[in-house]
Short mmCIF file of C-alpha atoms (C1' of nucleotides) in Angstrom, two decimals:
data_model
loop_
_atom_site.label_atom_id
_atom_site.label_comp_id
_atom_site.label_asym_id
_atom_site.label_seq_id
_atom_site.Cartn_x
_atom_site.Cartn_y
_atom_site.Cartn_z
CA MET X 146 0.00 0.04 -0.05
CA SER X 147 1.09 3.48 -0.57
CA GLN X 148 2.90 5.33 2.19
CA MET X 149 0.25 8.07 2.17
CA LEU X 150 -2.62 5.62 2.92
CA GLN X 151 -0.53 4.03 5.78
CA ILE X 152 0.06 7.33 7.29
CA HIS X 153 -3.62 8.26 6.70
CA ASP X 154 -4.85 5.08 8.53
CA GLN X 155 -2.46 5.34 11.30
CA LEU X 156 -3.16 8.93 11.98
CA ARG X 157 -6.87 8.33 11.64
CA GLU X 158 -6.57 5.63 14.23
CA MET X 159 -4.64 7.75 16.55
CA ILE X 160 -7.24 10.44 16.33
CA LEU X 161 -10.24 8.14 16.79
CA SER X 162 -8.63 6.44 19.73
CA LEU X 163 -8.02 9.82 21.43
CA ASP X 164 -4.30 8.93 21.29
CA LEU X 165 -4.00 12.43 19.85
CA GLY X 166 -6.18 14.87 21.84
CA PRO X 167 -9.01 16.83 20.19
CA GLY X 168 -7.75 20.25 19.31
CA GLU X 169 -4.09 19.19 19.48
CA ARG X 170 -1.77 20.84 17.10
CA LEU X 171 -0.10 18.79 14.32
CA THR X 172 2.97 20.19 12.74
CA GLU X 173 3.97 18.45 9.55
CA ARG X 174 7.57 18.41 10.73
CA TRP X 175 6.48 16.49 13.83
CA LEU X 176 4.47 14.06 11.72
CA GLU X 177 7.52 13.72 9.43
CA SER X 178 9.63 12.31 12.24
CA ARG X 179 6.78 10.33 13.85
CA PHE X 180 6.00 8.42 10.61
CA GLU X 181 9.52 8.60 9.14
CA GLY X 182 8.23 9.83 5.88
CA SER X 183 8.61 13.03 4.04
CA ARG X 184 6.10 15.86 4.04
CA THR X 185 4.70 14.97 0.74
CA PRO X 186 2.59 11.82 1.70
CA ILE X 187 1.92 13.44 5.14
CA ARG X 188 0.38 16.37 3.50
CA ALA X 189 -1.74 14.19 1.24
CA ALA X 190 -2.99 12.29 4.27
CA LEU X 191 -3.68 15.46 6.20
CA VAL X 192 -5.73 16.84 3.19
CA ARG X 193 -7.58 13.51 3.10
CA LEU X 194 -8.38 13.61 6.86
CA GLU X 195 -9.46 17.12 6.53
CA GLY X 196 -12.11 15.87 4.07
CA GLU X 197 -13.17 13.44 6.80
CA GLU X 198 -13.25 16.20 9.18
CA LEU X 199 -10.96 14.42 11.57
CA VAL X 200 -8.42 17.04 11.07
CA ARG X 201 -8.97 20.81 10.62
CA ARG X 202 -7.05 23.95 9.87
CA ASP X 203 -6.76 26.66 12.49
CA GLY X 204 -5.30 29.59 10.64
CA ARG X 205 -2.27 28.18 8.91
CA ASN X 206 -1.91 25.33 11.36
CA TRP X 207 -3.29 21.77 11.37
CA ILE X 208 -5.11 20.59 14.48
CA VAL X 209 -6.96 17.40 15.41
CA ALA X 210 -10.61 18.22 15.00
CA PRO X 211 -12.03 19.12 18.36
CA ILE X 212 -14.97 17.27 19.75
CA ASP X 213 -18.07 19.32 19.73
CA LEU X 214 -20.49 17.65 22.15
CA GLY X 215 -23.22 20.17 21.11
CA GLU X 216 -23.50 18.54 17.76
CA LEU X 217 -24.71 15.12 19.45
CA GLU X 218 -28.30 16.18 19.11
CA ALA X 219 -28.02 17.37 15.44
CA LEU X 220 -26.27 13.88 14.86
CA ALA X 221 -29.16 11.97 16.28
CA GLU X 222 -31.65 14.14 14.33
CA PHE X 223 -29.68 13.26 11.21
CA ARG X 224 -29.36 9.60 11.93
CA ILE X 225 -32.99 8.93 12.74
CA PRO X 226 -34.59 9.52 9.33
CA LEU X 227 -31.62 7.70 7.57
CA GLU X 228 -31.66 4.68 9.89
CA THR X 229 -35.37 4.24 9.97
CA THR X 230 -35.21 4.29 6.18
CA ALA X 231 -32.35 1.88 6.24
CA VAL X 232 -34.11 -0.74 8.42
CA ARG X 233 -37.26 -0.36 6.33
CA LEU X 234 -35.27 -1.00 3.14
CA ALA X 235 -33.48 -3.79 4.89
CA CYS X 236 -36.69 -5.56 5.56
CA ALA X 237 -37.42 -5.54 1.86
CA ARG X 238 -33.97 -6.40 0.61
CA ALA X 239 -31.83 -8.18 3.07
CA SER X 240 -31.15 -11.89 2.69
CA ALA X 241 -31.41 -14.21 5.55
CA ALA X 242 -27.60 -14.95 5.29
CA ASP X 243 -26.84 -11.23 5.61
CA ILE X 244 -28.86 -10.89 8.69
CA ALA X 245 -27.38 -14.03 10.28
CA ALA X 246 -23.91 -12.66 9.60
CA ILE X 247 -24.67 -9.59 11.71
CA GLU X 248 -26.33 -11.73 14.43
CA GLU X 249 -23.15 -13.52 14.63
CA THR X 250 -21.02 -10.54 15.15
CA LEU X 251 -23.44 -9.47 17.91
CA ASP X 252 -23.10 -12.75 19.61
CA ALA X 253 -19.46 -12.77 19.29
CA CYS X 254 -19.18 -9.81 21.74
CA GLN X 255 -19.75 -11.25 25.05
CA SER X 256 -19.75 -9.54 28.48
CA GLY X 257 -16.15 -10.30 29.05
CA ALA X 258 -14.90 -8.68 25.89
CA PRO X 259 -12.66 -5.66 26.10
CA ARG X 260 -14.00 -2.26 25.77
CA GLU X 261 -12.47 -1.65 22.37
CA GLU X 262 -14.34 -4.72 21.17
CA TRP X 263 -17.77 -3.41 22.36
CA HIS X 264 -17.02 0.07 20.91
CA ARG X 265 -16.22 -1.33 17.53
CA VAL X 266 -19.15 -3.76 17.43
CA GLY X 267 -21.56 -1.11 18.64
CA THR X 268 -20.43 1.25 15.84
CA ASP X 269 -20.20 -1.32 13.05
CA PHE X 270 -23.81 -2.62 13.82
CA HIS X 271 -25.27 0.57 12.44
CA VAL X 272 -23.07 0.50 9.38
CA GLU X 273 -23.92 -3.11 8.72
CA ILE X 274 -27.48 -2.43 9.06
CA ALA X 275 -27.17 0.40 6.69
CA ARG X 276 -25.51 -1.88 4.27
CA LEU X 277 -28.50 -4.14 4.30
CA SER X 278 -30.51 -1.22 2.74
CA GLY X 279 -28.47 -1.56 -0.42
CA ASN X 280 -28.15 2.10 -0.72
CA PRO X 281 -24.69 3.24 -0.81
CA PHE X 282 -25.40 6.78 0.04
CA ILE X 283 -27.13 5.73 3.25
CA VAL X 284 -24.21 3.53 4.07
CA LYS X 285 -21.66 6.35 3.62
CA ALA X 286 -23.65 8.86 5.52
CA ILE X 287 -24.21 6.64 8.48
CA ALA X 288 -20.72 5.51 8.45
CA GLY X 289 -19.59 9.18 8.61
CA ALA X 290 -22.06 9.93 11.38
CA MET X 291 -20.82 6.99 13.41
CA THR X 292 -17.19 8.24 12.98
CA ARG X 293 -18.20 11.64 14.18
CA LEU X 294 -19.83 9.97 17.20
CA SER X 295 -17.05 7.61 17.86
CA ARG X 296 -14.74 9.87 20.04
CA ALA X 297 -17.57 11.17 22.16
CA ARG X 298 -18.44 7.49 22.89
CA TRP X 299 -15.02 6.94 24.36
CA LEU X 300 -15.72 9.77 26.81
CA GLU X 301 -18.84 8.03 28.08
CA VAL X 302 -18.57 6.16 31.30
CA TRP X 303 -19.86 2.66 30.41
CA THR X 304 -21.81 0.84 32.85
CA GLU X 305 -22.62 -2.81 32.44
CA PRO X 306 -26.38 -2.25 32.43
CA SER X 307 -26.33 0.47 29.78
CA ARG X 308 -23.98 -1.65 27.68
CA GLU X 309 -26.37 -4.55 27.94
CA GLN X 310 -29.24 -2.22 27.16
CA ALA X 311 -27.73 -1.17 23.87
CA TRP X 312 -26.94 -4.75 23.07
CA ARG X 313 -30.60 -5.68 23.62
CA GLU X 314 -31.84 -2.85 21.48
CA HIS X 315 -29.56 -3.87 18.54
CA ARG X 316 -30.86 -7.32 18.96
CA ARG X 317 -34.45 -6.21 18.83
CA ILE X 318 -33.92 -4.11 15.72
CA LEU X 319 -32.34 -7.09 13.95
CA GLY X 320 -35.20 -9.25 15.15
CA PHE X 321 -37.67 -7.00 13.56
CA ILE X 322 -35.89 -6.89 10.41
CA LYS X 323 -35.72 -10.67 10.39
CA ALA X 324 -39.40 -10.91 11.10
CA ASN X 325 -39.96 -8.48 8.18
CA ASP X 326 -41.75 -5.85 10.25
CA PRO X 327 -40.52 -2.62 8.88
CA ASP X 328 -42.74 -0.30 11.08
CA ALA X 329 -41.63 -1.97 14.19
CA ALA X 330 -38.08 -2.09 13.03
CA ALA X 331 -38.07 1.67 12.34
CA ARG X 332 -39.72 2.55 15.72
CA GLU X 333 -37.22 0.56 17.49
CA ALA X 334 -34.30 2.06 15.45
CA ALA X 335 -35.46 5.65 16.12
CA ASP X 336 -35.98 4.80 19.93
CA HIS X 337 -32.50 3.24 20.03
CA ILE X 338 -30.81 6.34 18.58
CA THR X 339 -32.77 8.60 20.95
CA ASP X 340 -32.03 6.39 23.92
CA THR X 341 -28.31 6.15 23.11
CA ARG X 342 -28.13 9.81 22.61
CA ASP X 343 -29.74 10.38 25.95
CA ARG X 344 -27.63 7.88 27.71
CA LEU X 345 -24.52 9.56 26.20
CA LEU X 346 -25.54 13.10 27.12
CA ARG X 347 -26.53 12.09 30.75
CA SER X 348 -23.14 10.28 31.22
CA LEU X 349 -21.23 13.18 29.89
CA ASN X 350 -23.16 15.62 32.10
CA GLU X 351 -22.66 13.52 35.15
CA ASP X 352 -18.95 13.19 34.33
CA ARG X 353 -18.12 16.78 33.42
CA ARG X 354 -15.63 16.94 36.29
CA GLY X 355 -14.01 13.77 35.19
CA LEU X 356 -13.83 14.92 31.63
CA ARG X 357 -12.01 18.28 32.65
CA ALA X 358 -9.77 16.13 34.76
CA ARG X 359 -8.80 14.21 31.77
CA GLY X 360 -8.12 17.30 29.93
CA PHE X 361 -11.23 17.47 27.68
CA ALA X 362 -12.66 20.89 27.03
CA VAL X 363 -16.36 20.19 27.51
CA ILE X 364 -17.59 22.44 24.83
CA GLY X 365 -21.07 22.48 23.45
CA LEU X 366 -22.49 20.48 26.20
CA ARG X 367 -25.67 22.08 27.65
CA MET R 200 -6.28 32.30 -1.05
CA SER R 201 -3.82 29.60 -1.42
CA GLN R 202 -3.06 28.33 -4.83
CA MET R 203 -4.27 24.87 -4.01
CA LEU R 204 -7.70 26.08 -3.20
CA GLN R 205 -7.76 28.13 -6.51
CA ILE R 206 -6.79 25.04 -8.45
CA HIS R 207 -9.44 22.99 -6.54
CA ASP R 208 -12.22 25.41 -7.16
CA GLN R 209 -11.43 25.79 -10.93
CA LEU R 210 -10.94 22.08 -11.45
CA ARG R 211 -14.21 21.42 -9.52
CA GLU R 212 -16.06 23.96 -11.81
CA MET R 213 -14.61 22.48 -14.96
CA ILE R 214 -15.73 19.01 -13.79
CA LEU R 215 -19.27 20.08 -12.78
CA SER R 216 -19.88 22.01 -16.07
CA LEU R 217 -18.79 18.96 -18.03
CA ASP R 218 -15.91 20.97 -19.40
CA LEU R 219 -13.86 17.86 -18.50
CA GLY R 220 -15.65 14.77 -19.60
CA PRO R 221 -16.73 12.08 -17.10
CA GLY R 222 -14.12 9.40 -17.20
CA GLU R 223 -11.47 11.64 -18.70
CA ARG R 224 -7.91 11.13 -17.67
CA LEU R 225 -6.17 13.80 -15.87
CA THR R 226 -2.40 13.71 -15.72
CA GLU R 227 -0.67 15.72 -13.11
CA ARG R 228 1.69 17.04 -15.65
CA TRP R 229 -1.17 18.40 -17.88
CA LEU R 230 -2.85 20.05 -14.91
CA GLU R 231 0.58 21.33 -14.06
CA SER R 232 0.73 23.33 -17.32
CA ARG R 233 -2.96 24.06 -17.51
CA PHE R 234 -2.96 25.81 -14.11
CA GLU R 235 0.64 27.14 -14.20
CA GLY R 236 1.43 25.69 -10.80
CA SER R 237 3.64 22.91 -9.51
CA ARG R 238 2.52 19.49 -8.99
CA THR R 239 2.36 19.88 -5.05
CA PRO R 240 -0.80 22.18 -4.95
CA ILE R 241 -2.23 20.25 -7.82
CA ARG R 242 -1.93 16.91 -5.95
CA ALA R 243 -3.46 18.38 -2.96
CA ALA R 244 -6.43 19.61 -5.00
CA LEU R 245 -6.87 16.26 -6.54
CA VAL R 246 -6.76 14.55 -3.19
CA ARG R 247 -9.40 16.85 -2.02
CA LEU R 248 -11.59 16.33 -5.14
CA GLU R 249 -11.18 12.66 -4.50
CA GLY R 250 -12.92 13.04 -1.11
CA GLU R 251 -15.63 14.76 -2.85
CA GLU R 252 -15.82 12.00 -5.33
CA LEU R 253 -15.54 14.28 -8.23
CA VAL R 254 -12.19 12.62 -9.13
CA ARG R 255 -11.18 9.06 -8.75
CA ARG R 256 -8.26 6.81 -9.22
CA ASP R 257 -8.14 4.26 -11.98
CA GLY R 258 -5.17 2.26 -11.10
CA ARG R 259 -2.33 4.67 -10.68
CA ASN R 260 -4.16 7.20 -12.88
CA TRP R 261 -6.47 10.11 -12.00
CA ILE R 262 -9.74 10.25 -13.92
CA VAL R 263 -12.70 12.56 -13.68
CA ALA R 264 -15.37 10.55 -11.79
CA PRO R 265 -17.64 8.94 -14.33
CA ILE R 266 -21.41 9.73 -14.18
CA ASP R 267 -23.31 6.61 -13.14
CA LEU R 268 -26.84 7.11 -14.13
CA GLY R 269 -27.69 3.99 -12.17
CA GLU R 270 -27.21 5.70 -8.95
CA LEU R 271 -30.09 8.19 -9.60
CA GLU R 272 -32.61 5.88 -7.98
CA ALA R 273 -30.46 5.48 -4.78
CA LEU R 274 -29.82 9.11 -4.68
CA ALA R 275 -33.58 9.89 -4.62
CA GLU R 276 -34.09 7.14 -1.97
CA PHE R 277 -31.47 8.93 0.08
CA ARG R 278 -32.80 12.29 -0.39
CA ILE R 279 -36.36 11.62 0.49
CA PRO R 280 -35.91 11.00 4.18
CA LEU R 281 -33.45 13.59 4.49
CA GLU R 282 -35.51 16.45 2.73
CA THR R 283 -38.79 15.49 4.22
CA THR R 284 -37.02 15.75 7.68
CA ALA R 285 -35.51 19.02 6.55
CA VAL R 286 -38.77 20.64 5.65
CA ARG R 287 -40.35 19.45 8.83
CA LEU R 288 -37.65 21.00 10.87
CA ALA R 289 -37.83 24.08 8.71
CA CYS R 290 -41.52 24.50 9.64
CA ALA R 291 -40.53 24.54 13.33
CA ARG R 292 -37.33 26.68 13.09
CA ALA R 293 -37.17 28.79 9.99
CA SER R 294 -37.79 32.60 10.42
CA ALA R 295 -40.03 34.46 7.99
CA ALA R 296 -36.95 36.35 6.74
CA ASP R 297 -35.16 33.17 5.86
CA ILE R 298 -38.08 31.89 4.03
CA ALA R 299 -38.48 35.33 2.18
CA ALA R 300 -34.91 35.23 1.08
CA ILE R 301 -35.46 31.88 -0.65
CA GLU R 302 -38.70 33.12 -2.24
CA GLU R 303 -36.68 35.97 -3.73
CA THR R 304 -34.03 33.85 -5.27
CA LEU R 305 -36.89 31.72 -6.93
CA ASP R 306 -38.55 34.82 -8.22
CA ALA R 307 -35.27 36.15 -9.53
CA CYS R 308 -35.07 33.33 -11.98
CA GLN R 309 -37.46 34.19 -14.78
CA SER R 310 -38.28 32.26 -17.90
CA GLY R 311 -35.71 34.20 -19.96
CA ALA R 312 -32.91 33.33 -17.62
CA PRO R 313 -29.90 31.44 -19.07
CA ARG R 314 -29.86 27.76 -18.50
CA GLU R 315 -26.90 28.01 -16.09
CA GLU R 316 -29.06 30.16 -13.93
CA TRP R 317 -31.94 27.72 -13.79
CA HIS R 318 -29.57 24.87 -13.10
CA ARG R 319 -27.89 26.65 -10.17
CA VAL R 320 -31.03 27.95 -8.62
CA GLY R 321 -32.76 24.55 -9.00
CA THR R 322 -29.85 22.91 -7.00
CA ASP R 323 -29.37 25.71 -4.47
CA PHE R 324 -33.14 25.60 -3.56
CA HIS R 325 -32.65 22.19 -1.94
CA VAL R 326 -29.59 23.16 -0.05
CA GLU R 327 -31.13 26.42 1.13
CA ILE R 328 -34.25 24.48 2.37
CA ALA R 329 -31.92 22.03 4.22
CA ARG R 330 -30.27 25.12 5.73
CA LEU R 331 -33.62 26.12 7.24
CA SER R 332 -33.65 22.93 9.18
CA GLY R 333 -30.66 24.22 11.20
CA ASN R 334 -29.00 20.88 11.14
CA PRO R 335 -25.52 21.04 9.48
CA PHE R 336 -25.22 17.34 8.89
CA ILE R 337 -28.53 17.38 6.74
CA VAL R 338 -27.17 20.40 4.98
CA LYS R 339 -23.89 18.75 4.05
CA ALA R 340 -25.56 15.50 3.01
CA ILE R 341 -28.02 17.18 0.75
CA ALA R 342 -25.44 19.42 -0.68
CA GLY R 343 -23.36 16.47 -1.39
CA ALA R 344 -26.43 14.71 -2.98
CA MET R 345 -27.13 17.68 -5.26
CA THR R 346 -23.43 17.88 -6.35
CA ARG R 347 -23.67 14.23 -7.37
CA LEU R 348 -26.83 14.95 -9.21
CA SER R 349 -25.57 18.06 -10.90
CA ARG R 350 -23.81 16.61 -13.90
CA ALA R 351 -26.69 14.25 -14.74
CA ARG R 352 -28.92 17.23 -14.80
CA TRP R 353 -26.90 18.85 -17.49
CA LEU R 354 -27.58 15.90 -19.71
CA GLU R 355 -31.28 16.27 -19.32
CA VAL R 356 -33.11 17.83 -22.19
CA TRP R 357 -35.03 20.58 -20.54
CA THR R 358 -38.42 21.48 -21.87
CA GLU R 359 -40.11 24.70 -20.96
CA PRO R 360 -43.12 22.88 -19.33
CA SER R 361 -40.94 20.62 -17.12
CA ARG R 362 -38.85 23.49 -16.05
CA GLU R 363 -42.02 25.33 -15.06
CA GLN R 364 -43.24 22.31 -13.24
CA ALA R 365 -40.14 22.05 -11.06
CA TRP R 366 -40.51 25.75 -10.33
CA ARG R 367 -43.98 25.35 -9.26
CA GLU R 368 -43.17 22.38 -7.07
CA HIS R 369 -40.41 24.47 -5.34
CA ARG R 370 -42.84 27.24 -4.81
CA ARG R 371 -45.42 24.84 -3.33
CA ILE R 372 -42.91 23.33 -0.84
CA LEU R 373 -41.88 26.83 0.20
CA GLY R 374 -45.57 27.74 0.58
CA PHE R 375 -46.30 24.94 3.05
CA ILE R 376 -43.31 25.71 5.09
CA LYS R 377 -44.41 29.27 5.23
CA ALA R 378 -48.02 28.07 6.11
CA ASN R 379 -46.24 25.99 8.92
CA ASP R 380 -47.80 22.73 7.58
CA PRO R 381 -45.06 20.15 8.14
CA ASP R 382 -47.04 17.13 6.79
CA ALA R 383 -47.99 18.75 3.61
CA ALA R 384 -44.50 20.13 3.02
CA ALA R 385 -43.01 16.74 3.64
CA ARG R 386 -45.48 15.09 1.19
CA GLU R 387 -44.72 17.85 -1.31
CA ALA R 388 -41.02 17.43 -0.94
CA ALA R 389 -41.15 13.64 -1.35
CA ASP R 390 -43.28 13.88 -4.46
CA HIS R 391 -41.03 16.51 -5.90
CA ILE R 392 -38.03 14.35 -5.52
CA THR R 393 -39.81 11.48 -7.05
CA ASP R 394 -41.17 13.56 -9.99
CA THR R 395 -37.73 15.07 -10.56
CA ARG R 396 -36.17 11.72 -10.69
CA ASP R 397 -38.78 10.35 -13.09
CA ARG R 398 -38.55 13.36 -15.41
CA LEU R 399 -34.79 12.94 -15.46
CA LEU R 400 -34.79 9.37 -16.15
CA ARG R 401 -37.32 9.62 -18.85
CA SER R 402 -35.60 12.42 -20.45
CA LEU R 403 -32.41 10.51 -20.41
CA ASN R 404 -33.99 7.26 -21.69
CA GLU R 405 -35.62 9.09 -24.61
CA ASP R 406 -32.32 10.74 -25.41
CA ARG R 407 -30.03 7.80 -25.22
CA ARG R 408 -29.01 8.35 -28.82
CA GLY R 409 -28.34 12.03 -28.19
CA LEU R 410 -26.23 11.22 -25.22
CA ARG R 411 -24.12 8.79 -27.11
CA ALA R 412 -23.68 11.13 -29.88
CA ARG R 413 -22.38 13.69 -27.39
CA GLY R 414 -19.83 11.14 -26.39
CA PHE R 415 -21.35 10.16 -23.01
CA ALA R 416 -21.26 6.49 -22.08
CA VAL R 417 -24.81 5.79 -20.92
CA ILE R 418 -23.92 3.44 -18.06
CA GLY R 419 -26.23 2.23 -15.30
CA LEU R 420 -29.34 3.40 -17.12
CA ARG R 421 -32.02 0.82 -17.12
"C1'" DT C 225 7.47 47.32 35.38
"C1'" DA C 226 4.77 47.12 31.20
"C1'" DT C 227 5.05 47.73 26.28
"C1'" DC C 228 6.62 47.84 21.85
"C1'" DC C 229 9.94 46.57 18.52
"C1'" DC C 230 13.01 43.79 16.02
"C1'" DG C 231 15.56 39.74 14.61
"C1'" DG C 232 15.98 34.83 14.63
"C1'" DT C 233 13.43 30.47 14.31
"C1'" DT C 234 9.71 27.65 12.85
"C1'" DT C 235 6.10 26.53 9.86
"C1'" DG C 236 3.31 25.78 5.99
"C1'" DG C 237 3.34 26.69 0.79
"C1'" DT C 238 5.42 25.78 -3.34
"C1'" DA C 239 8.81 24.17 -6.72
"C1'" DT C 240 11.97 20.75 -8.12
"C1'" DC C 241 14.42 16.43 -8.30
"C1'" DC C 242 14.86 11.60 -8.19
"C1'" DC C 243 13.02 7.04 -8.70
"C1'" DA C 244 10.58 2.88 -9.68
"C1'" DA C 245 6.71 1.24 -12.00
"C1'" DA C 246 3.65 1.29 -15.93
"C1'" DC C 247 3.29 1.95 -20.71
"C1'" DA C 248 3.99 2.15 -25.58
"C1'" DA C 249 6.53 1.42 -29.60
"C1'" DG C 250 9.73 -0.91 -32.21
"C1'" DG C 251 12.37 -4.64 -33.48
"C1'" DC C 252 13.47 -9.56 -32.94
"C1'" DC C 253 12.51 -14.33 -33.00
"C1'" DG C 254 9.53 -18.26 -34.04
"C1'" DC I 99 3.16 -12.60 -40.37
"C1'" DG I 100 2.30 -12.55 -35.48
"C1'" DG I 101 3.53 -12.72 -30.82
"C1'" DC I 102 7.06 -11.57 -27.49
"C1'" DC I 103 10.54 -9.09 -25.47
"C1'" DT I 104 13.29 -4.98 -25.00
"C1'" DT I 105 13.93 -0.36 -24.22
"C1'" DG I 106 12.87 4.43 -23.97
"C1'" DT I 107 9.42 7.50 -22.32
"C1'" DT I 108 5.80 8.93 -19.22
"C1'" DT I 109 3.61 8.97 -15.00
"C1'" DG I 110 2.65 9.12 -10.14
"C1'" DG I 111 5.03 8.70 -5.47
"C1'" DG I 112 8.19 10.40 -2.45
"C1'" DA I 113 12.30 13.43 -0.93
"C1'" DT I 114 14.45 17.76 -0.74
"C1'" DA I 115 15.24 22.70 -1.58
"C1'" DC I 116 13.61 27.28 -1.03
"C1'" DC I 117 10.67 31.04 0.40
"C1'" DA I 118 7.50 34.09 2.79
"C1'" DA I 119 4.88 34.71 6.55
"C1'" DA I 120 3.78 33.77 11.34
"C1'" DC I 121 5.61 33.23 15.66
"C1'" DC I 122 8.44 33.84 19.68
"C1'" DG I 123 11.46 36.03 22.87
"C1'" DG I 124 14.60 39.39 24.42
"C1'" DG I 125 15.99 43.79 24.96
"C1'" DA I 126 15.29 48.68 24.67
"C1'" DT I 127 12.30 52.25 26.09
"C1'" DA I 128 8.75 55.11 28.25
#
DNA sequence: TATCCCGGTTTGGTATCCCAAACAAGGCCG
DNA sequence: CGGCCTTGTTTGGGATACCAAACCGGGATA
């Protein structure tokens, strides 16, 4: 693979895993030594990441895109019509095998699994469901939304019950798709998005102090 | 403005206006002489345009993204839930002044206006409506969708009646928002998207010969 | 002591250079 | 005569060189 793509992927991973702090400045020279490549591929990777809004310009400088917790509401508002549409289409179009494959990945994530695993599966679920819709625009839009959500979800304090709750909701959505009940699936999907948003916001609100202590500027959180 | 952004904007314009044919190869050296800049900013512009899917890689080469007329259905399917949501939100959130501003741009486009004007206003309308929703994710998604539609709409043979029809539908959507009737606005918006898609597909189907004559590969058109 | 100014340093923006791989054309061999 | 290989050219990928602007810090000054 080209060096630029390697750098892009690594940098992306570092950003999404909060290895690089939101708002942190990135100098091309630092990245140059960090990745042992010249500025050319680094620059390309940065431009690419800028398109994904994971990196942003601040004047002439590059910075890791800050997390704006205020956009969590807008994000849910955006996801609801898309995901309800996605599950409706999935009812009409998904094959039993596709559904079974998603069921398997859900089952593979047991209570004991590491947090990274839960995080990834919880995100991928929505993208995979979107894929069942067969509509590439919906898939890309949801994938983008989940990416934007991803870092905020790392900030959340995950309790066992809330984790189980989300898992059950995923399971229910999938069940309604399997049962070919588009209305119920859509209702369940919308509720799930709302619930998840509320859980996330509640957790962040309760943990404001903890967030600040960990050095996160809690911006946009009402 | 930086040279890279100038190149990006110009190239983007050339692509969207079909000045550069879909599928046409772009060599960095040609762009270098065309824009009288070095390869560095040109490559950055290309990477950026790749993110907008206006340019694509074909092996090691850069090409102008082909038009896939087969995605027109998926595009409508994607837009309907988003735009119905947008108009609903607009009913709740838009100020009279915002609505009036859009009305004005509609009125400013009279029958005698050049085709470019109609094209632009017809595209911008949807983005402006989305903006009334106050949700930046919806705005960006719809803007992206309209960009993807843009080139296909240039291929359409525009008749005076169909142009008037679209204008009336825009007017009606706006009217329902103004009247604060979200259900009617949503229904109208969905119908408009469906109608527009059908008009476009019908026109392209009837004009297959013309398209081929103009050198367009009619791919993905059922 | 607070402020302003100035020069040195760092940074991103651009131009060039080098390279390996892809490509195309021409010639060689079967 | 046709297919294959060779070789010269073109292309994109990466590295480096150079520049102007932004930034920073220290010293002079009010």
